[in-house]
């Protein structure tokens, strides 16, 4: 069974930083596309950042310049460095993986991703 385990969420004040991690288990092959998504109650899950083929990155307009997605190739761990956090960044953050994704689309479809983590909560207070 493929599992994705997120960590690193928490509560910070506006302007603060957090680093999320996602460690996959249950498979040894690498996924060519991984991403971070977030969701708040009553709203659809939205894409935050995606990385494809280890080098192609895509960001939601709302996080460009503040968030950085990266991937440890050897350990297959996915990271999301979040700086200058704002209250509107509050939400449950999910890690997701896919063999392939349509990274050239904006937003990258959530339906491209088959494997999902349980989420880690990020709360930013003003």
GROMACS .gro file of N, CA and C in nm:
model
  378
    1UNK      N    1   0.084  -0.119   0.000
    1UNK     CA    2   0.000   0.000   0.000
    1UNK      C    3   0.088   0.124   0.000
    2UNK      N    4   0.058   0.214  -0.091
    2UNK     CA    5   0.132   0.339  -0.100
    2UNK      C    6   0.081   0.436   0.004
    3UNK      N    7   0.172   0.492   0.080
    3UNK     CA    8   0.136   0.592   0.179
    3UNK      C    9   0.226   0.713   0.166
    4UNK      N   10   0.168   0.829   0.184
    4UNK     CA   11   0.242   0.954   0.189
    4UNK      C   12   0.218   1.015   0.326
    5UNK      N   13   0.325   1.049   0.394
    5UNK     CA   14   0.315   1.099   0.530
    5UNK      C   15   0.370   1.241   0.536
    6UNK      N   16   0.282   1.336   0.566
    6UNK     CA   17   0.325   1.475   0.577
    6UNK      C   18   0.363   1.508   0.721
    7UNK      N   19   0.451   1.606   0.733
    7UNK     CA   20   0.488   1.657   0.865
    7UNK      C   21   0.534   1.802   0.849
    8UNK      N   22   0.543   1.872   0.962
    8UNK     CA   23   0.595   2.007   0.961
    8UNK      C   24   0.493   2.118   0.975
    9UNK      N   25   0.365   2.080   0.978
    9UNK     CA   26   0.264   2.183   0.996
    9UNK      C   27   0.267   2.240   1.136
   10UNK      N   28   0.193   2.346   1.157
   10UNK     CA   29   0.187   2.407   1.288
   10UNK      C   30   0.120   2.543   1.283
   11UNK      N   31   0.133   2.615   1.392
   11UNK     CA   32   0.074   2.749   1.402
   11UNK      C   33   0.184   2.852   1.408
   12UNK      N   34   0.173   2.952   1.323
   12UNK     CA   35   0.271   3.061   1.320
   12UNK      C   36   0.198   3.194   1.305
   13UNK      N   37   0.270   3.299   1.332
   13UNK     CA   38   0.214   3.432   1.310
   13UNK      C   39   0.243   3.476   1.167
   14UNK      N   40   0.165   3.571   1.124
   14UNK     CA   41   0.184   3.627   0.991
   14UNK      C   42   0.328   3.674   0.974
   15UNK      N   43   0.386   3.637   0.859
   15UNK     CA   44   0.525   3.669   0.832
   15UNK      C   45   0.622   3.559   0.869
   16UNK      N   46   0.572   3.458   0.938
   16UNK     CA   47   0.656   3.348   0.980
   16UNK      C   48   0.681   3.247   0.871
   17UNK      N   49   0.753   3.142   0.906
   17UNK     CA   50   0.792   3.040   0.809
   17UNK      C   51   0.765   2.900   0.864
   18UNK      N   52   0.741   2.809   0.773
   18UNK     CA   53   0.728   2.667   0.804
   18UNK      C   54   0.787   2.586   0.690
   19UNK      N   55   0.831   2.466   0.723
   19UNK     CA   56   0.880   2.374   0.620
   19UNK      C   57   0.805   2.243   0.632
   20UNK      N   58   0.732   2.211   0.528
   20UNK     CA   59   0.658   2.084   0.525
   20UNK      C   60   0.742   1.977   0.458
   21UNK      N   61   0.726   1.855   0.506
   21UNK     CA   62   0.793   1.740   0.445
   21UNK      C   63   0.691   1.633   0.412
   22UNK      N   64   0.723   1.555   0.312
   22UNK     CA   65   0.636   1.444   0.271
   22UNK      C   66   0.723   1.325   0.241
   23UNK      N   67   0.706   1.221   0.318
   23UNK     CA   68   0.786   1.100   0.299
   23UNK      C   69   0.697   0.988   0.251
   24UNK      N   70   0.725   0.933   0.135
   24UNK     CA   71   0.644   0.824   0.084
   24UNK      C   72   0.692   0.689   0.137
   25UNK      N   73   0.601   0.598   0.146
   25UNK     CA   74   0.637   0.461   0.182
   25UNK      C   75   0.547   0.365   0.105
   26UNK      N   76   0.593   0.245   0.090
   26UNK     CA   77   0.512   0.147   0.020
   26UNK      C   78   0.549   0.129  -0.125
   27UNK      N   79   0.641   0.210  -0.173
   27UNK     CA   80   0.690   0.190  -0.309
   27UNK      C   81   0.833   0.239  -0.316
   28UNK      N   82   0.910   0.173  -0.399
   28UNK     CA   83   1.050   0.206  -0.413
   28UNK      C   84   1.077   0.288  -0.538
   29UNK      N   85   0.989   0.281  -0.634
   29UNK     CA   86   1.012   0.360  -0.755
   29UNK      C   87   0.975   0.505  -0.729
   30UNK      N   88   1.038   0.593  -0.799
   30UNK     CA   89   1.012   0.735  -0.779
   30UNK      C   90   0.893   0.779  -0.863
   31UNK      N   91   0.821   0.875  -0.812
   31UNK     CA   92   0.710   0.933  -0.883
   31UNK      C   93   0.759   1.056  -0.959
   32UNK      N   94   0.723   1.066  -1.084
   32UNK     CA   95   0.773   1.177  -1.166
   32UNK      C   96   0.706   1.309  -1.135
   33UNK      N   97   0.595   1.306  -1.068
   33UNK     CA   98   0.525   1.429  -1.036
   33UNK      C   99   0.475   1.424  -0.894
   34UNK      N  100   0.508   1.525  -0.817
   34UNK     CA  101   0.460   1.535  -0.680
   34UNK      C  102   0.416   1.679  -0.655
   35UNK      N  103   0.325   1.692  -0.561
   35UNK     CA  104   0.273   1.826  -0.539
   35UNK      C  105   0.219   1.847  -0.400
   36UNK      N  106   0.197   1.972  -0.368
   36UNK     CA  107   0.132   2.014  -0.244
   36UNK      C  108   0.001   2.083  -0.278
   37UNK      N  109  -0.101   2.044  -0.204
   37UNK     CA  110  -0.233   2.102  -0.220
   37UNK      C  111  -0.283   2.146  -0.084
   38UNK      N  112  -0.378   2.235  -0.081
   38UNK     CA  113  -0.434   2.277   0.047
   38UNK      C  114  -0.584   2.291   0.035
   39UNK      N  115  -0.647   2.278   0.150
   39UNK     CA  116  -0.793   2.285   0.153
   39UNK      C  117  -0.838   2.348   0.283
   40UNK      N  118  -0.937   2.432   0.272
   40UNK     CA  119  -1.003   2.489   0.390
   40UNK      C  120  -1.147   2.442   0.389
   41UNK      N  121  -1.210   2.434   0.505
   41UNK     CA  122  -1.348   2.386   0.510
   41UNK      C  123  -1.441   2.465   0.419
   42UNK      N  124  -1.520   2.394   0.344
   42UNK     CA  125  -1.617   2.458   0.256
   42UNK      C  126  -1.564   2.495   0.119
   43UNK      N  127  -1.436   2.471   0.097
   43UNK     CA  128  -1.377   2.505  -0.033
   43UNK      C  129  -1.312   2.382  -0.095
   44UNK      N  130  -1.295   2.387  -0.227
   44UNK     CA  131  -1.230   2.278  -0.295
   44UNK      C  132  -1.080   2.278  -0.268
   45UNK      N  133  -1.024   2.159  -0.279
   45UNK     CA  134  -0.879   2.147  -0.264
   45UNK      C  135  -0.812   2.220  -0.381
   46UNK      N  136  -0.709   2.298  -0.349
   46UNK     CA  137  -0.642   2.374  -0.454
   46UNK      C  138  -0.494   2.342  -0.458
   47UNK      N  139  -0.437   2.350  -0.577
   47UNK     CA  140  -0.296   2.326  -0.591
   47UNK      C  141  -0.213   2.442  -0.539
   48UNK      N  142  -0.106   2.410  -0.470
   48UNK     CA  143  -0.015   2.511  -0.417
   48UNK      C  144   0.113   2.511  -0.498
   49UNK      N  145   0.173   2.393  -0.514
   49UNK     CA  146   0.298   2.382  -0.589
   49UNK      C  147   0.313   2.239  -0.638
   50UNK      N  148   0.372   2.226  -0.754
   50UNK     CA  149   0.395   2.097  -0.817
   50UNK      C  150   0.537   2.091  -0.870
   51UNK      N  151   0.597   1.974  -0.860
   51UNK     CA  152   0.728   1.954  -0.919
   51UNK      C  153   0.722   1.829  -1.006
   52UNK      N  154   0.768   1.841  -1.131
   52UNK     CA  155   0.765   1.731  -1.225
   52UNK      C  156   0.905   1.702  -1.276
   53UNK      N  157   0.936   1.575  -1.286
   53UNK     CA  158   1.067   1.533  -1.338
   53UNK      C  159   1.181   1.599  -1.263
   54UNK      N  160   1.157   1.625  -1.135
   54UNK     CA  161   1.258   1.679  -1.041
   54UNK      C  162   1.300   1.823  -1.069
   55UNK      N  163   1.261   1.880  -1.182
   55UNK     CA  164   1.312   2.012  -1.218
   55UNK      C  165   1.204   2.113  -1.255
   56UNK      N  166   1.091   2.066  -1.304
   56UNK     CA  167   0.987   2.159  -1.348
   56UNK      C  168   0.897   2.192  -1.230
   57UNK      N  169   0.890   2.317  -1.195
   57UNK     CA  170   0.808   2.359  -1.081
   57UNK      C  171   0.698   2.454  -1.126
   58UNK      N  172   0.585   2.442  -1.062
   58UNK     CA  173   0.472   2.529  -1.087
   58UNK      C  174   0.413   2.572  -0.954
   59UNK      N  175   0.373   2.698  -0.946
   59UNK     CA  176   0.319   2.752  -0.823
   59UNK      C  177   0.186   2.822  -0.849
   60UNK      N  178   0.101   2.818  -0.750
   60UNK     CA  179  -0.018   2.901  -0.755
   60UNK      C  180   0.027   3.047  -0.747
   61UNK      N  181  -0.045   3.134  -0.813
   61UNK     CA  182  -0.007   3.275  -0.815
   61UNK      C  183   0.001   3.333  -0.674
   62UNK      N  184  -0.082   3.285  -0.585
   62UNK     CA  185  -0.089   3.340  -0.451
   62UNK      C  186   0.034   3.309  -0.366
   63UNK      N  187   0.115   3.212  -0.409
   63UNK     CA  188   0.231   3.175  -0.327
   63UNK      C  189   0.364   3.200  -0.398
   64UNK      N  190   0.359   3.245  -0.521
   64UNK     CA  191   0.483   3.270  -0.596
   64UNK      C  192   0.571   3.370  -0.522
   65UNK      N  193   0.698   3.338  -0.513
   65UNK     CA  194   0.792   3.426  -0.445
   65UNK      C  195   0.801   3.402  -0.296
   66UNK      N  196   0.709   3.323  -0.242
   66UNK     CA  197   0.708   3.297  -0.098
   66UNK      C  198   0.730   3.149  -0.065
   67UNK      N  199   0.680   3.061  -0.150
   67UNK     CA  200   0.692   2.917  -0.129
   67UNK      C  201   0.790   2.857  -0.228
   68UNK      N  202   0.860   2.753  -0.183
   68UNK     CA  203   0.951   2.681  -0.270
   68UNK      C  204   0.930   2.532  -0.253
   69UNK      N  205   0.905   2.463  -0.363
   69UNK     CA  206   0.890   2.318  -0.360
   69UNK      C  207   1.021   2.255  -0.405
   70UNK      N  208   1.060   2.147  -0.338
   70UNK     CA  209   1.182   2.078  -0.375
   70UNK      C  210   1.167   1.930  -0.344
   71UNK      N  211   1.258   1.852  -0.401
   71UNK     CA  212   1.249   1.707  -0.386
   71UNK      C  213   1.388   1.651  -0.366
   72UNK      N  214   1.401   1.568  -0.264
   72UNK     CA  215   1.527   1.498  -0.241
   72UNK      C  216   1.524   1.372  -0.327
   73UNK      N  217   1.604   1.371  -0.430
   73UNK     CA  218   1.597   1.262  -0.526
   73UNK      C  219   1.633   1.128  -0.463
   74UNK      N  220   1.734   1.129  -0.377
   74UNK     CA  221   1.782   1.004  -0.320
   74UNK      C  222   1.679   0.944  -0.224
   75UNK      N  223   1.617   1.029  -0.143
   75UNK     CA  224   1.523   0.980  -0.043
   75UNK      C  225   1.379   0.988  -0.089
   76UNK      N  226   1.359   1.051  -0.204
   76UNK     CA  227   1.224   1.067  -0.256
   76UNK      C  228   1.134   1.143  -0.159
   77UNK      N  229   1.191   1.236  -0.087
   77UNK     CA  230   1.114   1.318   0.007
   77UNK      C  231   1.082   1.451  -0.059
   78UNK      N  232   0.961   1.493  -0.040
   78UNK     CA  233   0.913   1.619  -0.096
   78UNK      C  234   0.908   1.724   0.013
   79UNK      N  235   0.947   1.847  -0.020
   79UNK     CA  236   0.946   1.956   0.076
   79UNK      C  237   0.867   2.074   0.022
   80UNK      N  238   0.818   2.154   0.115
   80UNK     CA  239   0.758   2.282   0.079
   80UNK      C  240   0.806   2.384   0.182
   81UNK      N  241   0.892   2.472   0.137
   81UNK     CA  242   0.941   2.580   0.221
   81UNK      C  243   0.846   2.697   0.206
   82UNK      N  244   0.789   2.740   0.318
   82UNK     CA  245   0.689   2.847   0.315
   82UNK      C  246   0.739   2.965   0.396
   83UNK      N  247   0.759   3.077   0.331
   83UNK     CA  248   0.806   3.198   0.396
   83UNK      C  249   0.702   3.309   0.384
   84UNK      N  250   0.716   3.408   0.471
   84UNK     CA  251   0.625   3.522   0.470
   84UNK      C  252   0.480   3.475   0.467
   85UNK      N  253   0.448   3.386   0.558
   85UNK     CA  254   0.314   3.328   0.560
   85UNK      C  255   0.209   3.432   0.592
   86UNK      N  256   0.093   3.413   0.533
   86UNK     CA  257  -0.019   3.504   0.551
   86UNK      C  258  -0.138   3.426   0.606
   87UNK      N  259  -0.231   3.494   0.672
   87UNK     CA  260  -0.350   3.424   0.725
   87UNK      C  261  -0.424   3.344   0.617
   88UNK      N  262  -0.425   3.392   0.495
   88UNK     CA  263  -0.495   3.321   0.388
   88UNK      C  264  -0.424   3.192   0.345
   89UNK      N  265  -0.305   3.167   0.399
   89UNK     CA  266  -0.236   3.041   0.373
   89UNK      C  267  -0.284   2.931   0.466
   90UNK      N  268  -0.366   2.966   0.561
   90UNK     CA  269  -0.419   2.868   0.657
   90UNK      C  270  -0.497   2.760   0.584
   91UNK      N  271  -0.475   2.636   0.625
   91UNK     CA  272  -0.548   2.525   0.566
   91UNK      C  273  -0.480   2.392   0.595
   92UNK      N  274  -0.544   2.286   0.550
   92UNK     CA  275  -0.486   2.154   0.559
   92UNK      C  276  -0.404   2.132   0.433
   93UNK      N  277  -0.278   2.100   0.451
   93UNK     CA  278  -0.188   2.082   0.337
   93UNK      C  279  -0.168   1.933   0.311
   94UNK      N  280  -0.187   1.895   0.186
   94UNK     CA  281  -0.175   1.756   0.146
   94UNK      C  282  -0.063   1.738   0.046
   95UNK      N  283   0.007   1.628   0.062
   95UNK     CA  284   0.108   1.585  -0.034
   95UNK      C  285   0.042   1.486  -0.130
   96UNK      N  286   0.082   1.491  -0.256
   96UNK     CA  287   0.026   1.400  -0.354
   96UNK      C  288   0.132   1.359  -0.454
   97UNK      N  289   0.113   1.241  -0.513
   97UNK     CA  290   0.212   1.189  -0.607
   97UNK      C  291   0.142   1.128  -0.728
   98UNK      N  292   0.210   1.134  -0.841
   98UNK     CA  293   0.157   1.079  -0.965
   98UNK      C  294   0.272   1.031  -1.052
   99UNK      N  295   0.244   0.931  -1.133
   99UNK     CA  296   0.346   0.887  -1.228
   99UNK      C  297   0.373   0.996  -1.332
  100UNK      N  298   0.265   1.064  -1.370
  100UNK     CA  299   0.275   1.175  -1.464
  100UNK      C  300   0.168   1.276  -1.428
  101UNK      N  301   0.195   1.401  -1.457
  101UNK     CA  302   0.092   1.503  -1.436
  101UNK      C  303   0.101   1.605  -1.548
  102UNK      N  304  -0.007   1.678  -1.565
  102UNK     CA  305  -0.015   1.780  -1.669
  102UNK      C  306   0.036   1.911  -1.611
  103UNK      N  307   0.165   1.915  -1.585
  103UNK     CA  308   0.225   2.027  -1.515
  103UNK      C  309   0.210   2.158  -1.592
  104UNK      N  310   0.186   2.150  -1.724
  104UNK     CA  311   0.178   2.270  -1.806
  104UNK      C  312   0.044   2.341  -1.792
  105UNK      N  313  -0.053   2.276  -1.726
  105UNK     CA  314  -0.182   2.338  -1.706
  105UNK      C  315  -0.181   2.421  -1.578
  106UNK      N  316  -0.263   2.525  -1.577
  106UNK     CA  317  -0.276   2.608  -1.457
  106UNK      C  318  -0.424   2.619  -1.423
  107UNK      N  319  -0.470   2.559  -1.314
  107UNK     CA  320  -0.390   2.480  -1.220
  107UNK      C  321  -0.368   2.337  -1.270
  108UNK      N  322  -0.270   2.271  -1.212
  108UNK     CA  323  -0.247   2.131  -1.243
  108UNK      C  324  -0.364   2.051  -1.185
  109UNK      N  325  -0.430   1.969  -1.262
  109UNK     CA  326  -0.550   1.899  -1.214
  109UNK      C  327  -0.521   1.807  -1.095
  110UNK      N  328  -0.604   1.818  -0.994
  110UNK     CA  329  -0.589   1.728  -0.881
  110UNK      C  330  -0.619   1.584  -0.922
  111UNK      N  331  -0.697   1.567  -1.029
  111UNK     CA  332  -0.732   1.432  -1.075
  111UNK      C  333  -0.612   1.358  -1.133
  112UNK      N  334  -0.505   1.429  -1.161
  112UNK     CA  335  -0.384   1.362  -1.211
  112UNK      C  336  -0.315   1.281  -1.101
  113UNK      N  337  -0.346   1.312  -0.975
  113UNK     CA  338  -0.275   1.253  -0.861
  113UNK      C  339  -0.358   1.142  -0.799
  114UNK      N  340  -0.297   1.025  -0.789
  114UNK     CA  341  -0.367   0.909  -0.735
  114UNK      C  342  -0.335   0.886  -0.588
  115UNK      N  343  -0.214   0.921  -0.547
  115UNK     CA  344  -0.171   0.892  -0.410
  115UNK      C  345  -0.171   1.021  -0.329
  116UNK      N  346  -0.235   1.015  -0.212
  116UNK     CA  347  -0.251   1.132  -0.126
  116UNK      C  348  -0.215   1.100   0.018
  117UNK      N  349  -0.162   1.199   0.087
  117UNK     CA  350  -0.137   1.186   0.229
  117UNK      C  351  -0.260   1.225   0.310
  118UNK      N  352  -0.246   1.218   0.441
  118UNK     CA  353  -0.357   1.251   0.531
  118UNK      C  354  -0.365   1.400   0.561
  119UNK      N  355  -0.259   1.471   0.532
  119UNK     CA  356  -0.261   1.615   0.552
  119UNK      C  357  -0.194   1.660   0.680
  120UNK      N  358  -0.146   1.783   0.677
  120UNK     CA  359  -0.090   1.847   0.796
  120UNK      C  360  -0.144   1.989   0.802
  121UNK      N  361  -0.188   2.029   0.921
  121UNK     CA  362  -0.256   2.157   0.936
  121UNK      C  363  -0.156   2.272   0.948
  122UNK      N  364  -0.183   2.377   0.874
  122UNK     CA  365  -0.106   2.500   0.884
  122UNK      C  366  -0.201   2.612   0.923
  123UNK      N  367  -0.169   2.681   1.032
  123UNK     CA  368  -0.253   2.790   1.079
  123UNK      C  369  -0.167   2.915   1.094
  124UNK      N  370  -0.207   3.021   1.025
  124UNK     CA  371  -0.134   3.147   1.029
  124UNK      C  372  -0.224   3.253   1.091
  125UNK      N  373  -0.180   3.310   1.200
  125UNK     CA  374  -0.259   3.412   1.269
  125UNK      C  375  -0.206   3.551   1.235
  126UNK      N  376  -0.297   3.645   1.237
  126UNK     CA  377  -0.258   3.782   1.202
  126UNK      C  378  -0.206   3.858   1.322
   0.00000   0.00000   0.00000
